[in-house]
Structure formats: structure tokens, C-alpha cells
Amino acid sequence: MAELGLNEHHQNEVINYMRFARSKRGLRLKTVDSCFQDLKESRLVEETFTVDEVSEVLNGLQAVVHSEVESELINTAYTNVLLLRQLFSQAEKWYLKLQTDISELENRELLEQVAEFEKAEFTSSNKKSIIDSMKPKLAPLHEGGAAELLNKATDALDEKSKLERALQDLQLEHGSQKDFIKAQDLSDLENTVAALKSEFQKTLNDQTENQKSLEENLATAKHDLLRVQEQLSMAEKELEKKFQQTAAFRNMKEILTKKNDQIKDLRKRLAKYEPED
């Protein structure tokens, strides 16, 4: 039987897709056949036709068939995109980057190989009925990122533990303890993981405490600034009050008072010499 160089799981997935594509192709071909049948029943009712009438009939048929074929080609392209999306989404869950070679899609040798594979799988003598319950399914990936990797690491540790126990039993059976792998290795690894988790949690707690402390220090600094500003204002008022009470301030005030009196006296004298209206 023709093969595609894939494992059984992936080959069954290919067969499922080809079965889907064959079904869609058969339905579309029936639609095209019905276009011709409708034309025969609706337009070919006369014995003779002019050139213009034949041209009109063929143009109408061409438009209908063109629309059907174009619709199917577009739908096939979109369907392939959805299939690729499923594969890429699963790959991205594991941080993988898949690559495609578009040029291989037109490789005649590979296309013929696929044709042989389809022929071997779907001819009447080789049809296989795959029970739904046995069909491979896309593995559910409800968890992503680190959580999924952690699950795989846990499975690996469990498998290691089983192998260690099997090796221990085998060595005990043959009376040799030289190369015995102690379960202490697994215990040390678990302790390391626990220590890392504890350190990570401590770092988070320290960051929270530091943030809280910074917020408290900021609030305290704002209160201190307001208090210093208030004290400075009071000190300025007190200084101005004390200055007004000094001897120099009193002397200056007396001098200004005398000068004001002199100015008033001079104004009175000058008023005597001004002509009356």
C-alpha cells in the first residue's frame, strides 16, 4: 500500500482529511452536473438555434459554472488555512515554529504519490472503515506555557522514579549494588524545586513589603514638608515682629515722622505765597 512517510497517527489524520475533501469535491461536481442538466431542461427545447442564441446559452452556462468552481476553490483555500491554523496553534503551545515549503505543493512526483495513496485507500477493494472511537484526536491543550511544561516535567520525574525502582529490583536480583542509582537524586531534585519556589515567593513578598514601605515613607515626607513650611512661615512672622521692636526700627520710624511733619510745614508756608484766584 502507498505510504506518505508518516507515522500511523498522522497518516490516519491525512486519511480523515482526504475523506472530507473527497466528499466536498463530489458534492461540487454534482452541482456542476446539475448546471448542465438545468440548461438542457430549460433552454434546449427547440430544434434549431441561431448563432446568437447558442452564444447566449453558452455564456450563461459559463457564468454559472465559473461561479461554482470559483466558490469551491475559495472554500478549499479557506479550509486549508483552518487546518494549518489547528496545527500551528498546537505547535505554539509548545513554543515551536513550524515551517512550510510552498514549492513542494507543485512537486509533480509528490502529487502523484498522494494520488496513489488516495487510490490505494479509497478504491472499493481497499476501503477501510475507521471507527470513530478509534480515530486519533487532536490532543487537548487546556493549559499553556509554564504550566504545561511543568506537567511534562512531573511526568518525566515519575518515569525516572519508575526506572530507578526497576533498576534497583534488577540489581538486587543479581546481587549487585555497585551502580545502584539512589532515590536520593530524585529527592534532591524535588528539594531544589521546592527551594526555588520558596525563593520566588520570598522575592514577591519582599517586593510587596518594599512597595508598602516606599509608600509610607513618601506619605511621611509629605507631612514633614508641610510641617517645615508651616514652621518657616511662623518664623518669618516672628522675625518681622522682632524687627519692628528693635531700636533701629523705632529710630527710623521717628525720622520718617519728623520728615513728614517738615513736609507738611513747608507746604503750609508755600501756600501763603500762592496768588489768590
PDB file of N, CA and C in Angstrom, residues 11-96:
ATOM      1  N   GLN A  11      -0.810   9.590   9.611  1.00  0.00           N
ATOM      2  CA  GLN A  11      -1.366   9.071   8.363  1.00  0.00           C
ATOM      3  C   GLN A  11      -2.877   8.948   8.453  1.00  0.00           C
ATOM      4  N   ASN A  12      -3.390   8.544   9.622  1.00  0.00           N
ATOM      5  CA  ASN A  12      -4.843   8.482   9.813  1.00  0.00           C
ATOM      6  C   ASN A  12      -5.467   9.874   9.745  1.00  0.00           C
ATOM      7  N   GLU A  13      -4.757  10.871  10.253  1.00  0.00           N
ATOM      8  CA  GLU A  13      -5.255  12.248  10.156  1.00  0.00           C
ATOM      9  C   GLU A  13      -5.350  12.674   8.683  1.00  0.00           C
ATOM     10  N   VAL A  14      -4.332  12.303   7.897  1.00  0.00           N
ATOM     11  CA  VAL A  14      -4.348  12.624   6.464  1.00  0.00           C
ATOM     12  C   VAL A  14      -5.529  11.931   5.776  1.00  0.00           C
ATOM     13  N   ILE A  15      -5.761  10.663   6.123  1.00  0.00           N
ATOM     14  CA  ILE A  15      -6.876   9.921   5.529  1.00  0.00           C
ATOM     15  C   ILE A  15      -8.208  10.593   5.861  1.00  0.00           C
ATOM     16  N   ASN A  16      -8.361  11.036   7.106  1.00  0.00           N
ATOM     17  CA  ASN A  16      -9.599  11.722   7.502  1.00  0.00           C
ATOM     18  C   ASN A  16      -9.805  12.995   6.684  1.00  0.00           C
ATOM     19  N   TYR A  17      -8.713  13.753   6.478  1.00  0.00           N
ATOM     20  CA  TYR A  17      -8.836  14.988   5.696  1.00  0.00           C
ATOM     21  C   TYR A  17      -9.164  14.682   4.234  1.00  0.00           C
ATOM     22  N   MET A  18      -8.526  13.657   3.677  1.00  0.00           N
ATOM     23  CA  MET A  18      -8.794  13.303   2.283  1.00  0.00           C
ATOM     24  C   MET A  18     -10.230  12.826   2.123  1.00  0.00           C
ATOM     25  N   ARG A  19     -10.755  12.125   3.107  1.00  0.00           N
ATOM     26  CA  ARG A  19     -12.158  11.697   3.049  1.00  0.00           C
ATOM     27  C   ARG A  19     -13.080  12.928   3.039  1.00  0.00           C
ATOM     28  N   PHE A  20     -12.753  13.906   3.870  1.00  0.00           N
ATOM     29  CA  PHE A  20     -13.530  15.149   3.894  1.00  0.00           C
ATOM     30  C   PHE A  20     -13.447  15.877   2.549  1.00  0.00           C
ATOM     31  N   ALA A  21     -12.220  15.961   1.983  1.00  0.00           N
ATOM     32  CA  ALA A  21     -12.031  16.669   0.707  1.00  0.00           C
ATOM     33  C   ALA A  21     -12.754  15.957  -0.432  1.00  0.00           C
ATOM     34  N   ARG A  22     -12.720  14.608  -0.428  1.00  0.00           N
ATOM     35  CA  ARG A  22     -13.424  13.852  -1.476  1.00  0.00           C
ATOM     36  C   ARG A  22     -14.930  14.087  -1.407  1.00  0.00           C
ATOM     37  N   SER A  23     -15.461  14.159  -0.199  1.00  0.00           N
ATOM     38  CA  SER A  23     -16.890  14.401  -0.038  1.00  0.00           C
ATOM     39  C   SER A  23     -17.282  15.775  -0.583  1.00  0.00           C
ATOM     40  N   LYS A  24     -16.484  16.809  -0.238  1.00  0.00           N
ATOM     41  CA  LYS A  24     -16.767  18.160  -0.735  1.00  0.00           C
ATOM     42  C   LYS A  24     -16.644  18.206  -2.261  1.00  0.00           C
ATOM     43  N   ARG A  25     -15.629  17.510  -2.794  1.00  0.00           N
ATOM     44  CA  ARG A  25     -15.417  17.504  -4.236  1.00  0.00           C
ATOM     45  C   ARG A  25     -16.582  16.838  -4.956  1.00  0.00           C
ATOM     46  N   GLY A  26     -17.072  15.730  -4.414  1.00  0.00           N
ATOM     47  CA  GLY A  26     -18.203  15.042  -5.027  1.00  0.00           C
ATOM     48  C   GLY A  26     -19.450  15.905  -5.053  1.00  0.00           C
ATOM     49  N   LEU A  27     -19.712  16.618  -3.948  1.00  0.00           N
ATOM     50  CA  LEU A  27     -20.886  17.492  -3.906  1.00  0.00           C
ATOM     51  C   LEU A  27     -20.787  18.614  -4.931  1.00  0.00           C
ATOM     52  N   ARG A  28     -19.567  19.182  -5.083  1.00  0.00           N
ATOM     53  CA  ARG A  28     -19.421  20.285  -6.024  1.00  0.00           C
ATOM     54  C   ARG A  28     -19.559  19.807  -7.464  1.00  0.00           C
ATOM     55  N   LEU A  29     -19.061  18.616  -7.766  1.00  0.00           N
ATOM     56  CA  LEU A  29     -19.210  18.068  -9.120  1.00  0.00           C
ATOM     57  C   LEU A  29     -20.680  17.812  -9.452  1.00  0.00           C
ATOM     58  N   LYS A  30     -21.435  17.362  -8.452  1.00  0.00           N
ATOM     59  CA  LYS A  30     -22.865  17.169  -8.667  1.00  0.00           C
ATOM     60  C   LYS A  30     -23.541  18.503  -8.968  1.00  0.00           C
ATOM     61  N   THR A  31     -23.067  19.549  -8.319  1.00  0.00           N
ATOM     62  CA  THR A  31     -23.634  20.871  -8.573  1.00  0.00           C
ATOM     63  C   THR A  31     -23.355  21.317 -10.005  1.00  0.00           C
ATOM     64  N   VAL A  32     -22.117  21.066 -10.488  1.00  0.00           N
ATOM     65  CA  VAL A  32     -21.770  21.428 -11.865  1.00  0.00           C
ATOM     66  C   VAL A  32     -22.615  20.616 -12.851  1.00  0.00           C
ATOM     67  N   ASP A  33     -22.762  19.334 -12.577  1.00  0.00           N
ATOM     68  CA  ASP A  33     -23.601  18.494 -13.456  1.00  0.00           C
ATOM     69  C   ASP A  33     -25.035  19.017 -13.517  1.00  0.00           C
ATOM     70  N   SER A  34     -25.538  19.466 -12.371  1.00  0.00           N
ATOM     71  CA  SER A  34     -26.915  19.976 -12.342  1.00  0.00           C
ATOM     72  C   SER A  34     -27.049  21.258 -13.155  1.00  0.00           C
ATOM     73  N   CYS A  35     -25.954  22.042 -13.250  1.00  0.00           N
ATOM     74  CA  CYS A  35     -25.995  23.254 -14.079  1.00  0.00           C
ATOM     75  C   CYS A  35     -26.263  22.890 -15.535  1.00  0.00           C
ATOM     76  N   PHE A  36     -25.562  21.866 -16.016  1.00  0.00           N
ATOM     77  CA  PHE A  36     -25.774  21.436 -17.394  1.00  0.00           C
ATOM     78  C   PHE A  36     -27.164  20.823 -17.570  1.00  0.00           C
ATOM     79  N   GLN A  37     -27.593  20.053 -16.585  1.00  0.00           N
ATOM     80  CA  GLN A  37     -28.908  19.432 -16.682  1.00  0.00           C
ATOM     81  C   GLN A  37     -30.017  20.476 -16.709  1.00  0.00           C
ATOM     82  N   ASP A  38     -29.875  21.505 -15.861  1.00  0.00           N
ATOM     83  CA  ASP A  38     -30.867  22.583 -15.841  1.00  0.00           C
ATOM     84  C   ASP A  38     -30.909  23.297 -17.190  1.00  0.00           C
ATOM     85  N   LEU A  39     -29.716  23.472 -17.782  1.00  0.00           N
ATOM     86  CA  LEU A  39     -29.675  24.133 -19.084  1.00  0.00           C
ATOM     87  C   LEU A  39     -30.399  23.298 -20.139  1.00  0.00           C
ATOM     88  N   LYS A  40     -30.173  22.004 -20.139  1.00  0.00           N
ATOM     89  CA  LYS A  40     -30.835  21.133 -21.104  1.00  0.00           C
ATOM     90  C   LYS A  40     -32.349  21.195 -20.963  1.00  0.00           C
ATOM     91  N   GLU A  41     -32.812  21.206 -19.724  1.00  0.00           N
ATOM     92  CA  GLU A  41     -34.258  21.150 -19.497  1.00  0.00           C
ATOM     93  C   GLU A  41     -34.939  22.492 -19.715  1.00  0.00           C
ATOM     94  N   SER A  42     -34.203  23.573 -19.514  1.00  0.00           N
ATOM     95  CA  SER A  42     -34.860  24.890 -19.572  1.00  0.00           C
ATOM     96  C   SER A  42     -34.653  25.624 -20.885  1.00  0.00           C
ATOM     97  N   ARG A  43     -33.507  25.369 -21.567  1.00  0.00           N
ATOM     98  CA  ARG A  43     -33.222  26.145 -22.779  1.00  0.00           C
ATOM     99  C   ARG A  43     -33.243  25.314 -24.060  1.00  0.00           C
ATOM    100  N   LEU A  44     -32.870  24.042 -23.980  1.00  0.00           N
ATOM    101  CA  LEU A  44     -32.803  23.229 -25.205  1.00  0.00           C
ATOM    102  C   LEU A  44     -34.155  22.589 -25.515  1.00  0.00           C
ATOM    103  N   VAL A  45     -35.111  23.440 -25.790  1.00  0.00           N
ATOM    104  CA  VAL A  45     -36.473  22.957 -26.066  1.00  0.00           C
ATOM    105  C   VAL A  45     -36.843  23.126 -27.539  1.00  0.00           C
ATOM    106  N   GLU A  46     -35.976  23.790 -28.285  1.00  0.00           N
ATOM    107  CA  GLU A  46     -36.244  23.989 -29.710  1.00  0.00           C
ATOM    108  C   GLU A  46     -35.285  23.124 -30.529  1.00  0.00           C
ATOM    109  N   GLU A  47     -35.654  22.877 -31.779  1.00  0.00           N
ATOM    110  CA  GLU A  47     -34.828  22.015 -32.629  1.00  0.00           C
ATOM    111  C   GLU A  47     -33.664  22.764 -33.256  1.00  0.00           C
ATOM    112  N   THR A  48     -33.856  24.009 -33.539  1.00  0.00           N
ATOM    113  CA  THR A  48     -32.779  24.797 -34.164  1.00  0.00           C
ATOM    114  C   THR A  48     -32.537  26.067 -33.369  1.00  0.00           C
ATOM    115  N   PHE A  49     -31.257  26.520 -33.414  1.00  0.00           N
ATOM    116  CA  PHE A  49     -30.880  27.760 -32.725  1.00  0.00           C
ATOM    117  C   PHE A  49     -29.986  28.578 -33.640  1.00  0.00           C
ATOM    118  N   THR A  50     -30.103  29.856 -33.499  1.00  0.00           N
ATOM    119  CA  THR A  50     -29.215  30.751 -34.227  1.00  0.00           C
ATOM    120  C   THR A  50     -27.872  30.817 -33.509  1.00  0.00           C
ATOM    121  N   VAL A  51     -26.904  31.418 -34.187  1.00  0.00           N
ATOM    122  CA  VAL A  51     -25.573  31.566 -33.579  1.00  0.00           C
ATOM    123  C   VAL A  51     -25.659  32.419 -32.310  1.00  0.00           C
ATOM    124  N   ASP A  52     -26.423  33.478 -32.370  1.00  0.00           N
ATOM    125  CA  ASP A  52     -26.548  34.356 -31.208  1.00  0.00           C
ATOM    126  C   ASP A  52     -27.190  33.630 -30.033  1.00  0.00           C
ATOM    127  N   GLU A  53     -28.199  32.809 -30.332  1.00  0.00           N
ATOM    128  CA  GLU A  53     -28.870  32.066 -29.260  1.00  0.00           C
ATOM    129  C   GLU A  53     -27.925  31.050 -28.614  1.00  0.00           C
ATOM    130  N   VAL A  54     -27.146  30.354 -29.447  1.00  0.00           N
ATOM    131  CA  VAL A  54     -26.174  29.393 -28.908  1.00  0.00           C
ATOM    132  C   VAL A  54     -25.131  30.118 -28.060  1.00  0.00           C
ATOM    133  N   SER A  55     -24.668  31.292 -28.556  1.00  0.00           N
ATOM    134  CA  SER A  55     -23.674  32.069 -27.815  1.00  0.00           C
ATOM    135  C   SER A  55     -24.230  32.512 -26.455  1.00  0.00           C
ATOM    136  N   GLU A  56     -25.499  32.938 -26.463  1.00  0.00           N
ATOM    137  CA  GLU A  56     -26.142  33.376 -25.215  1.00  0.00           C
ATOM    138  C   GLU A  56     -26.241  32.221 -24.213  1.00  0.00           C
ATOM    139  N   VAL A  57     -26.638  31.045 -24.711  1.00  0.00           N
ATOM    140  CA  VAL A  57     -26.769  29.876 -23.843  1.00  0.00           C
ATOM    141  C   VAL A  57     -25.423  29.499 -23.238  1.00  0.00           C
ATOM    142  N   LEU A  58     -24.387  29.473 -24.064  1.00  0.00           N
ATOM    143  CA  LEU A  58     -23.052  29.095 -23.582  1.00  0.00           C
ATOM    144  C   LEU A  58     -22.494  30.129 -22.597  1.00  0.00           C
ATOM    145  N   ASN A  59     -22.740  31.396 -22.866  1.00  0.00           N
ATOM    146  CA  ASN A  59     -22.267  32.446 -21.944  1.00  0.00           C
ATOM    147  C   ASN A  59     -22.934  32.315 -20.578  1.00  0.00           C
ATOM    148  N   GLY A  60     -24.227  32.038 -20.594  1.00  0.00           N
ATOM    149  CA  GLY A  60     -24.928  31.848 -19.327  1.00  0.00           C
ATOM    150  C   GLY A  60     -24.405  30.648 -18.566  1.00  0.00           C
ATOM    151  N   LEU A  61     -24.162  29.557 -19.290  1.00  0.00           N
ATOM    152  CA  LEU A  61     -23.626  28.345 -18.663  1.00  0.00           C
ATOM    153  C   LEU A  61     -22.221  28.597 -18.113  1.00  0.00           C
ATOM    154  N   GLN A  62     -21.441  29.338 -18.888  1.00  0.00           N
ATOM    155  CA  GLN A  62     -20.086  29.655 -18.452  1.00  0.00           C
ATOM    156  C   GLN A  62     -20.098  30.442 -17.136  1.00  0.00           C
ATOM    157  N   ALA A  63     -20.981  31.401 -17.022  1.00  0.00           N
ATOM    158  CA  ALA A  63     -21.056  32.226 -15.815  1.00  0.00           C
ATOM    159  C   ALA A  63     -21.425  31.394 -14.599  1.00  0.00           C
ATOM    160  N   VAL A  64     -22.398  30.471 -14.786  1.00  0.00           N
ATOM    161  CA  VAL A  64     -22.833  29.639 -13.661  1.00  0.00           C
ATOM    162  C   VAL A  64     -21.723  28.695 -13.225  1.00  0.00           C
ATOM    163  N   VAL A  65     -21.090  28.007 -14.181  1.00  0.00           N
ATOM    164  CA  VAL A  65     -20.016  27.063 -13.853  1.00  0.00           C
ATOM    165  C   VAL A  65     -18.822  27.804 -13.248  1.00  0.00           C
ATOM    166  N   HIS A  66     -18.485  28.967 -13.808  1.00  0.00           N
ATOM    167  CA  HIS A  66     -17.384  29.767 -13.274  1.00  0.00           C
ATOM    168  C   HIS A  66     -17.628  30.112 -11.807  1.00  0.00           C
ATOM    169  N   SER A  67     -18.849  30.520 -11.495  1.00  0.00           N
ATOM    170  CA  SER A  67     -19.193  30.870 -10.118  1.00  0.00           C
ATOM    171  C   SER A  67     -19.064  29.673  -9.185  1.00  0.00           C
ATOM    172  N   GLU A  68     -19.548  28.519  -9.621  1.00  0.00           N
ATOM    173  CA  GLU A  68     -19.477  27.316  -8.800  1.00  0.00           C
ATOM    174  C   GLU A  68     -18.029  26.898  -8.541  1.00  0.00           C
ATOM    175  N   VAL A  69     -17.214  26.893  -9.597  1.00  0.00           N
ATOM    176  CA  VAL A  69     -15.820  26.475  -9.451  1.00  0.00           C
ATOM    177  C   VAL A  69     -15.048  27.469  -8.579  1.00  0.00           C
ATOM    178  N   GLU A  70     -15.276  28.765  -8.811  1.00  0.00           N
ATOM    179  CA  GLU A  70     -14.590  29.773  -8.010  1.00  0.00           C
ATOM    180  C   GLU A  70     -14.959  29.642  -6.539  1.00  0.00           C
ATOM    181  N   SER A  71     -16.237  29.430  -6.260  1.00  0.00           N
ATOM    182  CA  SER A  71     -16.691  29.268  -4.880  1.00  0.00           C
ATOM    183  C   SER A  71     -16.016  28.082  -4.207  1.00  0.00           C
ATOM    184  N   GLU A  72     -15.891  26.963  -4.938  1.00  0.00           N
ATOM    185  CA  GLU A  72     -15.262  25.774  -4.375  1.00  0.00           C
ATOM    186  C   GLU A  72     -13.768  25.995  -4.133  1.00  0.00           C
ATOM    187  N   LEU A  73     -13.086  26.661  -5.065  1.00  0.00           N
ATOM    188  CA  LEU A  73     -11.656  26.930  -4.901  1.00  0.00           C
ATOM    189  C   LEU A  73     -11.398  27.837  -3.699  1.00  0.00           C
ATOM    190  N   ILE A  74     -12.229  28.839  -3.554  1.00  0.00           N
ATOM    191  CA  ILE A  74     -12.088  29.744  -2.408  1.00  0.00           C
ATOM    192  C   ILE A  74     -12.330  28.994  -1.103  1.00  0.00           C
ATOM    193  N   ASN A  75     -13.395  28.189  -1.082  1.00  0.00           N
ATOM    194  CA  ASN A  75     -13.726  27.424   0.118  1.00  0.00           C
ATOM    195  C   ASN A  75     -12.606  26.434   0.471  1.00  0.00           C
ATOM    196  N   THR A  76     -12.007  25.808  -0.563  1.00  0.00           N
ATOM    197  CA  THR A  76     -10.906  24.877  -0.326  1.00  0.00           C
ATOM    198  C   THR A  76      -9.708  25.595   0.280  1.00  0.00           C
ATOM    199  N   ALA A  77      -9.394  26.794  -0.229  1.00  0.00           N
ATOM    200  CA  ALA A  77      -8.275  27.564   0.315  1.00  0.00           C
ATOM    201  C   ALA A  77      -8.517  27.917   1.774  1.00  0.00           C
ATOM    202  N   TYR A  78      -9.731  28.383   2.085  1.00  0.00           N
ATOM    203  CA  TYR A  78     -10.056  28.747   3.460  1.00  0.00           C
ATOM    204  C   TYR A  78     -10.005  27.525   4.379  1.00  0.00           C
ATOM    205  N   THR A  79     -10.483  26.374   3.852  1.00  0.00           N
ATOM    206  CA  THR A  79     -10.452  25.148   4.644  1.00  0.00           C
ATOM    207  C   THR A  79      -9.016  24.753   4.977  1.00  0.00           C
ATOM    208  N   ASN A  80      -8.118  24.881   3.995  1.00  0.00           N
ATOM    209  CA  ASN A  80      -6.709  24.561   4.243  1.00  0.00           C
ATOM    210  C   ASN A  80      -6.096  25.496   5.271  1.00  0.00           C
ATOM    211  N   VAL A  81      -6.490  26.774   5.241  1.00  0.00           N
ATOM    212  CA  VAL A  81      -5.989  27.729   6.230  1.00  0.00           C
ATOM    213  C   VAL A  81      -6.431  27.324   7.646  1.00  0.00           C
ATOM    214  N   LEU A  82      -7.689  26.903   7.784  1.00  0.00           N
ATOM    215  CA  LEU A  82      -8.177  26.471   9.092  1.00  0.00           C
ATOM    216  C   LEU A  82      -7.428  25.237   9.583  1.00  0.00           C
ATOM    217  N   LEU A  83      -7.107  24.323   8.663  1.00  0.00           N
ATOM    218  CA  LEU A  83      -6.358  23.123   9.036  1.00  0.00           C
ATOM    219  C   LEU A  83      -4.954  23.499   9.508  1.00  0.00           C
ATOM    220  N   LEU A  84      -4.292  24.408   8.759  1.00  0.00           N
ATOM    221  CA  LEU A  84      -2.971  24.870   9.176  1.00  0.00           C
ATOM    222  C   LEU A  84      -3.029  25.592  10.517  1.00  0.00           C
ATOM    223  N   ARG A  85      -4.111  26.333  10.733  1.00  0.00           N
ATOM    224  CA  ARG A  85      -4.267  27.059  11.999  1.00  0.00           C
ATOM    225  C   ARG A  85      -4.310  26.100  13.184  1.00  0.00           C
ATOM    226  N   GLN A  86      -5.004  24.965  13.020  1.00  0.00           N
ATOM    227  CA  GLN A  86      -5.050  23.973  14.087  1.00  0.00           C
ATOM    228  C   GLN A  86      -3.653  23.461  14.415  1.00  0.00           C
ATOM    229  N   LEU A  87      -2.901  23.136  13.365  1.00  0.00           N
ATOM    230  CA  LEU A  87      -1.558  22.592  13.575  1.00  0.00           C
ATOM    231  C   LEU A  87      -0.633  23.630  14.210  1.00  0.00           C
ATOM    232  N   PHE A  88      -0.670  24.865  13.699  1.00  0.00           N
ATOM    233  CA  PHE A  88       0.198  25.905  14.228  1.00  0.00           C
ATOM    234  C   PHE A  88      -0.159  26.261  15.669  1.00  0.00           C
ATOM    235  N   SER A  89      -1.455  26.249  15.989  1.00  0.00           N
ATOM    236  CA  SER A  89      -1.876  26.566  17.357  1.00  0.00           C
ATOM    237  C   SER A  89      -1.317  25.544  18.345  1.00  0.00           C
ATOM    238  N   GLN A  90      -1.370  24.262  17.962  1.00  0.00           N
ATOM    239  CA  GLN A  90      -0.803  23.238  18.843  1.00  0.00           C
ATOM    240  C   GLN A  90       0.700  23.414  18.977  1.00  0.00           C
ATOM    241  N   ALA A  91       1.376  23.751  17.882  1.00  0.00           N
ATOM    242  CA  ALA A  91       2.828  23.940  17.935  1.00  0.00           C
ATOM    243  C   ALA A  91       3.201  25.116  18.827  1.00  0.00           C
ATOM    244  N   GLU A  92       2.412  26.204  18.754  1.00  0.00           N
ATOM    245  CA  GLU A  92       2.720  27.389  19.552  1.00  0.00           C
ATOM    246  C   GLU A  92       2.535  27.144  21.039  1.00  0.00           C
ATOM    247  N   LYS A  93       1.675  26.186  21.389  1.00  0.00           N
ATOM    248  CA  LYS A  93       1.529  25.834  22.802  1.00  0.00           C
ATOM    249  C   LYS A  93       2.844  25.337  23.384  1.00  0.00           C
ATOM    250  N   TRP A  94       3.687  24.766  22.520  1.00  0.00           N
ATOM    251  CA  TRP A  94       4.985  24.225  22.951  1.00  0.00           C
ATOM    252  C   TRP A  94       6.125  25.099  22.458  1.00  0.00           C
ATOM    253  N   TYR A  95       5.797  26.348  22.087  1.00  0.00           N
ATOM    254  CA  TYR A  95       6.814  27.300  21.651  1.00  0.00           C
ATOM    255  C   TYR A  95       7.606  26.783  20.448  1.00  0.00           C
ATOM    256  N   LEU A  96       6.932  26.049  19.561  1.00  0.00           N
ATOM    257  CA  LEU A  96       7.558  25.560  18.339  1.00  0.00           C
ATOM    258  C   LEU A  96       7.177  26.463  17.170  1.00  0.00           C
TER     259      LEU A  96
END
